[in-house]
Amino acid sequence: MKAAAPGTNPELEAVTPPRRGTAERGRNAVAVVALSAVIAVGMIHAVPTFGQLRRLGDGGWALVARFLLAVALIIAVGRLGGWVAARCRQPRVVGEMAAGIALGPTLLGQFAPAVQHALFPADLVPELGLVAQLAIIYFVFLLGTDLPLDLLRGSGGRVAALGAGMVAVPLGCGLLLAAGLAADYRPAGVGSVPFLLFVGTAMSITAFPVLVRILAEHDLIRTRIGTLGLATAGAGDALSWFLLVMVVALAHGDSAAAVLPTAGWLVLFTAVTLIVVRPALRRFLAAAEHTAGGRRIAIAVLVLCALSGAAVTDWIGVHAIFGALLVGAVVPRENSVVRGLGRTVGRGVTLVLPLFFAVIGFSMDIGLLGDVRDLLLCGLMVLVAVVSKVGTTTLVGRLTKLTWRESLGLGVMVNCRGLTELVVVSTGLSLGIIGPDLFVMFVVMTLVTTAMTGPLLGWLRLGATPADALSAERSGTTHATTGEPGRTRGVEDPF
């Protein structure tokens, strides 16, 4: 018999493996229970959601055919708009936004109202809106899986200062602007505080996914300034989403005390997601990624998890998008299934995302700004949005020892609002925090600030120098969630 090594206890070693095995089985059991509960919630919410589409069948094949024709036309026009935008060196999302708006009363309804009503009748809009809402839930979920959390952890004081500045000053300017708008543009029954905070928060948004696409097109992701821009946008967006959660919670209560139950449920949901769901997903995905069948099951589980998170926060009274965002943020990014979501779920989202822009177009009419006062106010909103974002970030960047060109480049980057802003203002419209007139102004502001980002970055010529590229390679600078330079793993095409 082999003698025991000095300092060891053979009896203890004999007992340890079974204990470890018991602990492992316990963790596996917790993971199974947690994921089963999440999947059950997702299924419970999915069945009635998709059941709403059964109304199309009740109307006969004619109604189904009209629905499919409307979907096909919207997707085709959206893809055409995206192609035109790409030819003009703009992100595809700019063209898809413009195309969706053109299908509504703003353009098609102005010149051919009978055609517009025939192609997109009012009785089909709820079903189109349902598909669009699902697309946005999964878009936000993919956005959560693609947030630059790794960049934020190692970014230091400069990113903290830039992120705080790019949110605080536009927020303050938005509050002042909203105070002047409240008398004429605050909807009846909406409290002053939710209205003011929503307008301020909407002014502080940056579209991280669209920014990734623009930086990739300008070969800036692997540069020092590009990485800093992504980290700043991620930090600012995290703070803006937190503010928006509080605004939506306030919109459901008449006082701060009325918000406490909502905040308590939200904190509990966040804690459960981080402490229970995140490790359960990690264990499950680690086991599932090794076989083709396991990967297919894992994708289905992730889809249901996103829907489950959306259902829980919707029940809490915040908004469905926050649950999808949080679940996406806790998904383990190192897993091959998660890295491939852009080729599976992302492609489906890309295909139907033009429906979201079209539904926005159906609900807005640029004619609402027919008054000269409204047009001037819309111009003022664009001016405040640009100056507060670009100006503040430029000054903070200069104070943190960046050059003027780099600082201005950062300001141009974070001024990009894109699809994220549309999701936010659509949330405000659906909750009644803002009215249709202010909603139109925000959409115009979003189009202008997104469209100006690419040309201004090209004018600044911030492209990688050899020193920047070498520094990025030595430091291992990569995209936060793909691990590959200059690529984004999220929803690939529309950005």
PDB file of N, CA, C and O in Angstrom, residues 248-306:
ATOM      1  N   VAL A 248     -40.210  55.267 -16.216  1.00  0.00           N
ATOM      2  CA  VAL A 248     -41.389  54.444 -16.491  1.00  0.00           C
ATOM      3  C   VAL A 248     -42.072  54.032 -15.194  1.00  0.00           C
ATOM      4  O   VAL A 248     -43.304  54.003 -15.092  1.00  0.00           O
ATOM      5  N   ALA A 249     -41.267  53.732 -14.172  1.00  0.00           N
ATOM      6  CA  ALA A 249     -41.851  53.389 -12.881  1.00  0.00           C
ATOM      7  C   ALA A 249     -42.620  54.575 -12.305  1.00  0.00           C
ATOM      8  O   ALA A 249     -43.724  54.422 -11.761  1.00  0.00           O
ATOM      9  N   LEU A 250     -42.063  55.773 -12.435  1.00  0.00           N
ATOM     10  CA  LEU A 250     -42.749  56.966 -11.940  1.00  0.00           C
ATOM     11  C   LEU A 250     -44.045  57.221 -12.707  1.00  0.00           C
ATOM     12  O   LEU A 250     -45.026  57.710 -12.152  1.00  0.00           O
ATOM     13  N   ALA A 251     -44.040  56.884 -13.989  1.00  0.00           N
ATOM     14  CA  ALA A 251     -45.234  57.114 -14.799  1.00  0.00           C
ATOM     15  C   ALA A 251     -46.409  56.271 -14.344  1.00  0.00           C
ATOM     16  O   ALA A 251     -47.562  56.591 -14.645  1.00  0.00           O
ATOM     17  N   HIS A 252     -46.142  55.195 -13.606  1.00  0.00           N
ATOM     18  CA  HIS A 252     -47.216  54.329 -13.125  1.00  0.00           C
ATOM     19  C   HIS A 252     -47.654  54.687 -11.697  1.00  0.00           C
ATOM     20  O   HIS A 252     -48.524  54.026 -11.146  1.00  0.00           O
ATOM     21  N   GLY A 253     -47.041  55.694 -11.106  1.00  0.00           N
ATOM     22  CA  GLY A 253     -47.407  56.078  -9.738  1.00  0.00           C
ATOM     23  C   GLY A 253     -47.550  57.571  -9.615  1.00  0.00           C
ATOM     24  O   GLY A 253     -46.962  58.344 -10.369  1.00  0.00           O
ATOM     25  N   ASP A 254     -48.351  57.987  -8.636  1.00  0.00           N
ATOM     26  CA  ASP A 254     -48.587  59.417  -8.451  1.00  0.00           C
ATOM     27  C   ASP A 254     -47.561  60.066  -7.533  1.00  0.00           C
ATOM     28  O   ASP A 254     -47.499  61.278  -7.436  1.00  0.00           O
ATOM     29  N   SER A 255     -46.774  59.283  -6.837  1.00  0.00           N
ATOM     30  CA  SER A 255     -45.798  59.831  -5.909  1.00  0.00           C
ATOM     31  C   SER A 255     -44.611  58.900  -5.835  1.00  0.00           C
ATOM     32  O   SER A 255     -44.622  57.785  -6.368  1.00  0.00           O
ATOM     33  N   ALA A 256     -43.563  59.355  -5.145  1.00  0.00           N
ATOM     34  CA  ALA A 256     -42.375  58.525  -4.984  1.00  0.00           C
ATOM     35  C   ALA A 256     -42.694  57.263  -4.204  1.00  0.00           C
ATOM     36  O   ALA A 256     -42.151  56.193  -4.469  1.00  0.00           O
ATOM     37  N   ALA A 257     -43.614  57.374  -3.236  1.00  0.00           N
ATOM     38  CA  ALA A 257     -43.980  56.199  -2.449  1.00  0.00           C
ATOM     39  C   ALA A 257     -44.655  55.140  -3.316  1.00  0.00           C
ATOM     40  O   ALA A 257     -44.471  53.934  -3.112  1.00  0.00           O
ATOM     41  N   ALA A 258     -45.406  55.592  -4.318  1.00  0.00           N
ATOM     42  CA  ALA A 258     -46.099  54.639  -5.188  1.00  0.00           C
ATOM     43  C   ALA A 258     -45.121  53.872  -6.069  1.00  0.00           C
ATOM     44  O   ALA A 258     -45.446  52.802  -6.587  1.00  0.00           O
ATOM     45  N   VAL A 259     -43.903  54.414  -6.251  1.00  0.00           N
ATOM     46  CA  VAL A 259     -42.903  53.762  -7.089  1.00  0.00           C
ATOM     47  C   VAL A 259     -42.172  52.660  -6.323  1.00  0.00           C
ATOM     48  O   VAL A 259     -41.605  51.754  -6.930  1.00  0.00           O
ATOM     49  N   LEU A 260     -42.185  52.721  -5.004  1.00  0.00           N
ATOM     50  CA  LEU A 260     -41.385  51.789  -4.204  1.00  0.00           C
ATOM     51  C   LEU A 260     -41.705  50.322  -4.482  1.00  0.00           C
ATOM     52  O   LEU A 260     -40.781  49.511  -4.625  1.00  0.00           O
ATOM     53  N   PRO A 261     -42.994  49.910  -4.557  1.00  0.00           N
ATOM     54  CA  PRO A 261     -43.243  48.491  -4.872  1.00  0.00           C
ATOM     55  C   PRO A 261     -42.678  48.078  -6.228  1.00  0.00           C
ATOM     56  O   PRO A 261     -42.092  46.998  -6.359  1.00  0.00           O
ATOM     57  N   THR A 262     -42.827  48.951  -7.223  1.00  0.00           N
ATOM     58  CA  THR A 262     -42.279  48.639  -8.547  1.00  0.00           C
ATOM     59  C   THR A 262     -40.763  48.508  -8.481  1.00  0.00           C
ATOM     60  O   THR A 262     -40.178  47.571  -9.040  1.00  0.00           O
ATOM     61  N   ALA A 263     -40.119  49.467  -7.785  1.00  0.00           N
ATOM     62  CA  ALA A 263     -38.666  49.409  -7.646  1.00  0.00           C
ATOM     63  C   ALA A 263     -38.234  48.161  -6.894  1.00  0.00           C
ATOM     64  O   ALA A 263     -37.241  47.520  -7.243  1.00  0.00           O
ATOM     65  N   GLY A 264     -39.002  47.788  -5.858  1.00  0.00           N
ATOM     66  CA  GLY A 264     -38.659  46.592  -5.088  1.00  0.00           C
ATOM     67  C   GLY A 264     -38.738  45.329  -5.932  1.00  0.00           C
ATOM     68  O   GLY A 264     -37.840  44.471  -5.885  1.00  0.00           O
ATOM     69  N   TRP A 265     -39.804  45.197  -6.709  1.00  0.00           N
ATOM     70  CA  TRP A 265     -39.930  44.034  -7.589  1.00  0.00           C
ATOM     71  C   TRP A 265     -38.827  44.012  -8.640  1.00  0.00           C
ATOM     72  O   TRP A 265     -38.304  42.936  -8.983  1.00  0.00           O
ATOM     73  N   LEU A 266     -38.462  45.192  -9.137  1.00  0.00           N
ATOM     74  CA  LEU A 266     -37.414  45.260 -10.151  1.00  0.00           C
ATOM     75  C   LEU A 266     -36.058  44.845  -9.567  1.00  0.00           C
ATOM     76  O   LEU A 266     -35.292  44.118 -10.209  1.00  0.00           O
ATOM     77  N   VAL A 267     -35.773  45.295  -8.346  1.00  0.00           N
ATOM     78  CA  VAL A 267     -34.524  44.901  -7.686  1.00  0.00           C
ATOM     79  C   VAL A 267     -34.506  43.395  -7.441  1.00  0.00           C
ATOM     80  O   VAL A 267     -33.484  42.717  -7.657  1.00  0.00           O
ATOM     81  N   LEU A 268     -35.630  42.838  -7.015  1.00  0.00           N
ATOM     82  CA  LEU A 268     -35.708  41.396  -6.781  1.00  0.00           C
ATOM     83  C   LEU A 268     -35.499  40.621  -8.082  1.00  0.00           C
ATOM     84  O   LEU A 268     -34.755  39.623  -8.110  1.00  0.00           O
ATOM     85  N   PHE A 269     -36.136  41.074  -9.151  1.00  0.00           N
ATOM     86  CA  PHE A 269     -35.976  40.403 -10.443  1.00  0.00           C
ATOM     87  C   PHE A 269     -34.521  40.466 -10.901  1.00  0.00           C
ATOM     88  O   PHE A 269     -33.960  39.473 -11.398  1.00  0.00           O
ATOM     89  N   THR A 270     -33.885  41.624 -10.725  1.00  0.00           N
ATOM     90  CA  THR A 270     -32.484  41.758 -11.109  1.00  0.00           C
ATOM     91  C   THR A 270     -31.601  40.818 -10.303  1.00  0.00           C
ATOM     92  O   THR A 270     -30.695  40.164 -10.847  1.00  0.00           O
ATOM     93  N   ALA A 271     -31.849  40.749  -8.995  1.00  0.00           N
ATOM     94  CA  ALA A 271     -31.051  39.875  -8.140  1.00  0.00           C
ATOM     95  C   ALA A 271     -31.217  38.412  -8.537  1.00  0.00           C
ATOM     96  O   ALA A 271     -30.231  37.662  -8.614  1.00  0.00           O
ATOM     97  N   VAL A 272     -32.445  37.986  -8.772  1.00  0.00           N
ATOM     98  CA  VAL A 272     -32.682  36.589  -9.174  1.00  0.00           C
ATOM     99  C   VAL A 272     -32.014  36.298 -10.509  1.00  0.00           C
ATOM    100  O   VAL A 272     -31.422  35.227 -10.706  1.00  0.00           O
ATOM    101  N   THR A 273     -32.071  37.259 -11.423  1.00  0.00           N
ATOM    102  CA  THR A 273     -31.453  37.061 -12.737  1.00  0.00           C
ATOM    103  C   THR A 273     -29.941  36.901 -12.609  1.00  0.00           C
ATOM    104  O   THR A 273     -29.334  36.037 -13.252  1.00  0.00           O
ATOM    105  N   LEU A 274     -29.323  37.715 -11.767  1.00  0.00           N
ATOM    106  CA  LEU A 274     -27.872  37.658 -11.608  1.00  0.00           C
ATOM    107  C   LEU A 274     -27.411  36.453 -10.799  1.00  0.00           C
ATOM    108  O   LEU A 274     -26.426  35.789 -11.151  1.00  0.00           O
ATOM    109  N   ILE A 275     -28.134  36.159  -9.721  1.00  0.00           N
ATOM    110  CA  ILE A 275     -27.673  35.140  -8.774  1.00  0.00           C
ATOM    111  C   ILE A 275     -28.092  33.735  -9.184  1.00  0.00           C
ATOM    112  O   ILE A 275     -27.354  32.764  -8.963  1.00  0.00           O
ATOM    113  N   VAL A 276     -29.262  33.614  -9.782  1.00  0.00           N
ATOM    114  CA  VAL A 276     -29.792  32.275 -10.093  1.00  0.00           C
ATOM    115  C   VAL A 276     -29.757  31.984 -11.598  1.00  0.00           C
ATOM    116  O   VAL A 276     -29.206  30.965 -12.031  1.00  0.00           O
ATOM    117  N   VAL A 277     -30.334  32.877 -12.406  1.00  0.00           N
ATOM    118  CA  VAL A 277     -30.472  32.589 -13.835  1.00  0.00           C
ATOM    119  C   VAL A 277     -29.131  32.598 -14.540  1.00  0.00           C
ATOM    120  O   VAL A 277     -28.851  31.729 -15.388  1.00  0.00           O
ATOM    121  N   ARG A 278     -28.267  33.550 -14.211  1.00  0.00           N
ATOM    122  CA  ARG A 278     -26.981  33.637 -14.915  1.00  0.00           C
ATOM    123  C   ARG A 278     -26.133  32.378 -14.755  1.00  0.00           C
ATOM    124  O   ARG A 278     -25.683  31.824 -15.769  1.00  0.00           O
ATOM    125  N   PRO A 279     -25.876  31.896 -13.531  1.00  0.00           N
ATOM    126  CA  PRO A 279     -25.098  30.647 -13.432  1.00  0.00           C
ATOM    127  C   PRO A 279     -25.817  29.443 -14.024  1.00  0.00           C
ATOM    128  O   PRO A 279     -25.176  28.539 -14.566  1.00  0.00           O
ATOM    129  N   ALA A 280     -27.153  29.431 -13.942  1.00  0.00           N
ATOM    130  CA  ALA A 280     -27.893  28.321 -14.544  1.00  0.00           C
ATOM    131  C   ALA A 280     -27.706  28.311 -16.061  1.00  0.00           C
ATOM    132  O   ALA A 280     -27.498  27.243 -16.666  1.00  0.00           O
ATOM    133  N   LEU A 281     -27.773  29.486 -16.690  1.00  0.00           N
ATOM    134  CA  LEU A 281     -27.537  29.560 -18.127  1.00  0.00           C
ATOM    135  C   LEU A 281     -26.116  29.156 -18.483  1.00  0.00           C
ATOM    136  O   LEU A 281     -25.892  28.471 -19.492  1.00  0.00           O
ATOM    137  N   ARG A 282     -25.155  29.567 -17.669  1.00  0.00           N
ATOM    138  CA  ARG A 282     -23.765  29.215 -17.960  1.00  0.00           C
ATOM    139  C   ARG A 282     -23.568  27.707 -17.947  1.00  0.00           C
ATOM    140  O   ARG A 282     -22.928  27.147 -18.845  1.00  0.00           O
ATOM    141  N   ARG A 283     -24.106  27.034 -16.954  1.00  0.00           N
ATOM    142  CA  ARG A 283     -23.954  25.585 -16.859  1.00  0.00           C
ATOM    143  C   ARG A 283     -24.681  24.894 -18.016  1.00  0.00           C
ATOM    144  O   ARG A 283     -24.166  23.950 -18.616  1.00  0.00           O
ATOM    145  N   PHE A 284     -25.885  25.349 -18.311  1.00  0.00           N
ATOM    146  CA  PHE A 284     -26.656  24.719 -19.376  1.00  0.00           C
ATOM    147  C   PHE A 284     -25.991  24.912 -20.732  1.00  0.00           C
ATOM    148  O   PHE A 284     -25.852  23.963 -21.517  1.00  0.00           O
ATOM    149  N   LEU A 285     -25.561  26.139 -21.040  1.00  0.00           N
ATOM    150  CA  LEU A 285     -24.968  26.416 -22.338  1.00  0.00           C
ATOM    151  C   LEU A 285     -23.632  25.716 -22.506  1.00  0.00           C
ATOM    152  O   LEU A 285     -23.271  25.294 -23.614  1.00  0.00           O
ATOM    153  N   ALA A 286     -22.868  25.603 -21.408  1.00  0.00           N
ATOM    154  CA  ALA A 286     -21.589  24.894 -21.478  1.00  0.00           C
ATOM    155  C   ALA A 286     -21.796  23.430 -21.851  1.00  0.00           C
ATOM    156  O   ALA A 286     -20.991  22.839 -22.577  1.00  0.00           O
ATOM    157  N   ALA A 287     -22.881  22.824 -21.370  1.00  0.00           N
ATOM    158  CA  ALA A 287     -23.163  21.426 -21.693  1.00  0.00           C
ATOM    159  C   ALA A 287     -23.790  21.280 -23.075  1.00  0.00           C
ATOM    160  O   ALA A 287     -23.606  20.253 -23.735  1.00  0.00           O
ATOM    161  N   ALA A 288     -24.508  22.302 -23.528  1.00  0.00           N
ATOM    162  CA  ALA A 288     -25.276  22.179 -24.773  1.00  0.00           C
ATOM    163  C   ALA A 288     -24.482  22.523 -26.013  1.00  0.00           C
ATOM    164  O   ALA A 288     -24.868  22.127 -27.120  1.00  0.00           O
ATOM    165  N   GLU A 289     -23.369  23.256 -25.879  1.00  0.00           N
ATOM    166  CA  GLU A 289     -22.687  23.768 -27.067  1.00  0.00           C
ATOM    167  C   GLU A 289     -21.891  22.709 -27.831  1.00  0.00           C
ATOM    168  O   GLU A 289     -21.397  22.971 -28.925  1.00  0.00           O
ATOM    169  N   HIS A 290     -21.760  21.509 -27.287  1.00  0.00           N
ATOM    170  CA  HIS A 290     -20.879  20.513 -27.890  1.00  0.00           C
ATOM    171  C   HIS A 290     -21.557  19.664 -28.955  1.00  0.00           C
ATOM    172  O   HIS A 290     -20.883  18.937 -29.684  1.00  0.00           O
ATOM    173  N   THR A 291     -22.877  19.706 -29.065  1.00  0.00           N
ATOM    174  CA  THR A 291     -23.589  18.920 -30.075  1.00  0.00           C
ATOM    175  C   THR A 291     -24.537  19.821 -30.851  1.00  0.00           C
ATOM    176  O   THR A 291     -24.999  20.853 -30.339  1.00  0.00           O
ATOM    177  N   ALA A 292     -24.824  19.413 -32.093  1.00  0.00           N
ATOM    178  CA  ALA A 292     -25.721  20.211 -32.931  1.00  0.00           C
ATOM    179  C   ALA A 292     -27.113  20.277 -32.325  1.00  0.00           C
ATOM    180  O   ALA A 292     -27.744  21.340 -32.296  1.00  0.00           O
ATOM    181  N   GLY A 293     -27.608  19.135 -31.830  1.00  0.00           N
ATOM    182  CA  GLY A 293     -28.924  19.133 -31.199  1.00  0.00           C
ATOM    183  C   GLY A 293     -28.956  19.994 -29.954  1.00  0.00           C
ATOM    184  O   GLY A 293     -29.929  20.711 -29.709  1.00  0.00           O
ATOM    185  N   GLY A 294     -27.892  19.943 -29.164  1.00  0.00           N
ATOM    186  CA  GLY A 294     -27.821  20.761 -27.957  1.00  0.00           C
ATOM    187  C   GLY A 294     -27.814  22.236 -28.281  1.00  0.00           C
ATOM    188  O   GLY A 294     -28.451  23.042 -27.586  1.00  0.00           O
ATOM    189  N   ARG A 295     -27.132  22.614 -29.370  1.00  0.00           N
ATOM    190  CA  ARG A 295     -27.096  24.027 -29.743  1.00  0.00           C
ATOM    191  C   ARG A 295     -28.471  24.520 -30.187  1.00  0.00           C
ATOM    192  O   ARG A 295     -28.860  25.651 -29.874  1.00  0.00           O
ATOM    193  N   ARG A 296     -29.195  23.676 -30.915  1.00  0.00           N
ATOM    194  CA  ARG A 296     -30.548  24.072 -31.327  1.00  0.00           C
ATOM    195  C   ARG A 296     -31.458  24.244 -30.120  1.00  0.00           C
ATOM    196  O   ARG A 296     -32.256  25.192 -30.050  1.00  0.00           O
ATOM    197  N   ILE A 297     -31.352  23.330 -29.163  1.00  0.00           N
ATOM    198  CA  ILE A 297     -32.161  23.455 -27.944  1.00  0.00           C
ATOM    199  C   ILE A 297     -31.765  24.708 -27.173  1.00  0.00           C
ATOM    200  O   ILE A 297     -32.618  25.434 -26.642  1.00  0.00           O
ATOM    201  N   ALA A 298     -30.467  24.991 -27.127  1.00  0.00           N
ATOM    202  CA  ALA A 298     -29.987  26.163 -26.392  1.00  0.00           C
ATOM    203  C   ALA A 298     -30.536  27.453 -26.996  1.00  0.00           C
ATOM    204  O   ALA A 298     -30.902  28.386 -26.277  1.00  0.00           O
ATOM    205  N   ILE A 299     -30.600  27.528 -28.324  1.00  0.00           N
ATOM    206  CA  ILE A 299     -31.149  28.728 -28.974  1.00  0.00           C
ATOM    207  C   ILE A 299     -32.613  28.909 -28.593  1.00  0.00           C
ATOM    208  O   ILE A 299     -33.065  30.021 -28.289  1.00  0.00           O
ATOM    209  N   ALA A 300     -33.370  27.796 -28.606  1.00  0.00           N
ATOM    210  CA  ALA A 300     -34.780  27.877 -28.220  1.00  0.00           C
ATOM    211  C   ALA A 300     -34.925  28.332 -26.773  1.00  0.00           C
ATOM    212  O   ALA A 300     -35.806  29.142 -26.446  1.00  0.00           O
ATOM    213  N   VAL A 301     -34.049  27.830 -25.899  1.00  0.00           N
ATOM    214  CA  VAL A 301     -34.102  28.228 -24.490  1.00  0.00           C
ATOM    215  C   VAL A 301     -33.796  29.714 -24.343  1.00  0.00           C
ATOM    216  O   VAL A 301     -34.466  30.431 -23.581  1.00  0.00           O
ATOM    217  N   LEU A 302     -32.799  30.219 -25.068  1.00  0.00           N
ATOM    218  CA  LEU A 302     -32.466  31.639 -24.984  1.00  0.00           C
ATOM    219  C   LEU A 302     -33.610  32.509 -25.493  1.00  0.00           C
ATOM    220  O   LEU A 302     -33.889  33.575 -24.930  1.00  0.00           O
ATOM    221  N   VAL A 303     -34.264  32.075 -26.557  1.00  0.00           N
ATOM    222  CA  VAL A 303     -35.410  32.819 -27.079  1.00  0.00           C
ATOM    223  C   VAL A 303     -36.516  32.900 -26.024  1.00  0.00           C
ATOM    224  O   VAL A 303     -37.108  33.965 -25.791  1.00  0.00           O
ATOM    225  N   LEU A 304     -36.790  31.789 -25.363  1.00  0.00           N
ATOM    226  CA  LEU A 304     -37.820  31.779 -24.319  1.00  0.00           C
ATOM    227  C   LEU A 304     -37.381  32.585 -23.101  1.00  0.00           C
ATOM    228  O   LEU A 304     -38.211  33.216 -22.443  1.00  0.00           O
ATOM    229  N   CYS A 305     -36.087  32.573 -22.795  1.00  0.00           N
ATOM    230  CA  CYS A 305     -35.592  33.370 -21.663  1.00  0.00           C
ATOM    231  C   CYS A 305     -35.812  34.857 -21.916  1.00  0.00           C
ATOM    232  O   CYS A 305     -36.201  35.602 -21.007  1.00  0.00           O
ATOM    233  N   ALA A 306     -35.542  35.302 -23.144  1.00  0.00           N
ATOM    234  CA  ALA A 306     -35.768  36.707 -23.476  1.00  0.00           C
ATOM    235  C   ALA A 306     -37.240  37.067 -23.327  1.00  0.00           C
ATOM    236  O   ALA A 306     -37.592  38.115 -22.767  1.00  0.00           O
TER     237      ALA A 306
END
